[in-house]
Coordinates of C-alpha atoms in Angstrom, one line a residue:
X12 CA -5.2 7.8 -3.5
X13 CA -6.6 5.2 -1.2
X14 CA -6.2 2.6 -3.9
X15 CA -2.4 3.3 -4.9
X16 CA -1.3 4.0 -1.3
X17 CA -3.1 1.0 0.0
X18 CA -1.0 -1.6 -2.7
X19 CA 2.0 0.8 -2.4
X20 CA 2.3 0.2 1.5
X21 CA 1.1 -3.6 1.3
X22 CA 4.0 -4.1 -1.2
X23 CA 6.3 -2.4 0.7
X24 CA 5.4 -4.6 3.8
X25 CA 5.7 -7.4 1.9
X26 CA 9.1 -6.9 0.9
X27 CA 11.1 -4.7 3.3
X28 CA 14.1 -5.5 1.9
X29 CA 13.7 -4.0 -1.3
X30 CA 14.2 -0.4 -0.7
X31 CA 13.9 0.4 -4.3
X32 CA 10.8 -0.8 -4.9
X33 CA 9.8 1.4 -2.1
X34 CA 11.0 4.5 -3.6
X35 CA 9.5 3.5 -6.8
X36 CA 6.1 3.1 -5.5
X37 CA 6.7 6.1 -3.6
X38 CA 7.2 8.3 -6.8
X39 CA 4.2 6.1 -8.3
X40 CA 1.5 7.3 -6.0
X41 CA 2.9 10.7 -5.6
X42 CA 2.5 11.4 -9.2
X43 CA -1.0 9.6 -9.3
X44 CA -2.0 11.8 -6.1
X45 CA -0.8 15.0 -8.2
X46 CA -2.3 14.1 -10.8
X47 CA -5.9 13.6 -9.7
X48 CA -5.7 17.0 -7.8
X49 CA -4.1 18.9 -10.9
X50 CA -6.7 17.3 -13.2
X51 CA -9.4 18.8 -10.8
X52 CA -10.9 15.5 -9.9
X53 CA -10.2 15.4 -6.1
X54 CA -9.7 18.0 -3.9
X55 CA -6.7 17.6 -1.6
X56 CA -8.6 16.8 1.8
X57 CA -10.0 14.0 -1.1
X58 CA -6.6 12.7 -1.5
X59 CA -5.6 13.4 2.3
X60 CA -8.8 11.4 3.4
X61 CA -8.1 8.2 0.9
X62 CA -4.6 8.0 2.1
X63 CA -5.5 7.4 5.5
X64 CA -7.6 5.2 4.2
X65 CA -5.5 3.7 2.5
X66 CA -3.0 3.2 4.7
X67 CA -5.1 1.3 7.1
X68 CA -6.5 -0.5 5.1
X69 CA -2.9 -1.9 4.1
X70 CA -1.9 -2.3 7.7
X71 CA -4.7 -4.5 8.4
X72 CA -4.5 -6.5 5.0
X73 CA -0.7 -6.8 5.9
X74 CA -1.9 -8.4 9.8
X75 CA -4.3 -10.5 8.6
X76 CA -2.2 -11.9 5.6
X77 CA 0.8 -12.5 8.1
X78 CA -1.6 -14.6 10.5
X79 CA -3.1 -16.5 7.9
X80 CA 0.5 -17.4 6.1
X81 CA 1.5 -18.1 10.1
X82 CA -1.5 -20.7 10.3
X83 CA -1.4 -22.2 6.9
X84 CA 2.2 -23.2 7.0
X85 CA 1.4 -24.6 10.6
X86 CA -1.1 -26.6 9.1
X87 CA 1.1 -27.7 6.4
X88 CA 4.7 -28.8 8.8
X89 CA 2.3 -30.2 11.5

């Protein structure tokens, strides 16, 4: 859950424009999340737990990759 939320969310960051892709990955870590509880593996406060994980995790990937993009091209026009 952490995983597949974590890329979903970056992705979706990353492209705000594309609202389909958001949907898609959407329906992609829904059915992965399902899956791993209906399989047995996790438990849902597992998959509760890794998505807020996850979703930090992509928040802070998406900040930092923002300033860094900010400062390279800087670096590059100056």
């Amino acid at each position: 859950a952490s995983n597949t939320l974590g890329f979903a969310i970056f992705i979706s960051l990353l492209f705000p424009e594309k609202r389909w892709l958001r949907l898609v990955l959407l329906c992609w870590v829904a059915f992965i999340c399902y899956s791993r509880m209906y399989l047995g593996v996790h438990y849902p406060s597992d998959i509760i737990g890794g998505a807020i994980v996850g979703c930090f995790a992509a928040f802070v990937t998406n900040r930092i990759w923002v300033y860094a993009s900010k400062k390279l091209l800087a670096r590059k026009a100056g």
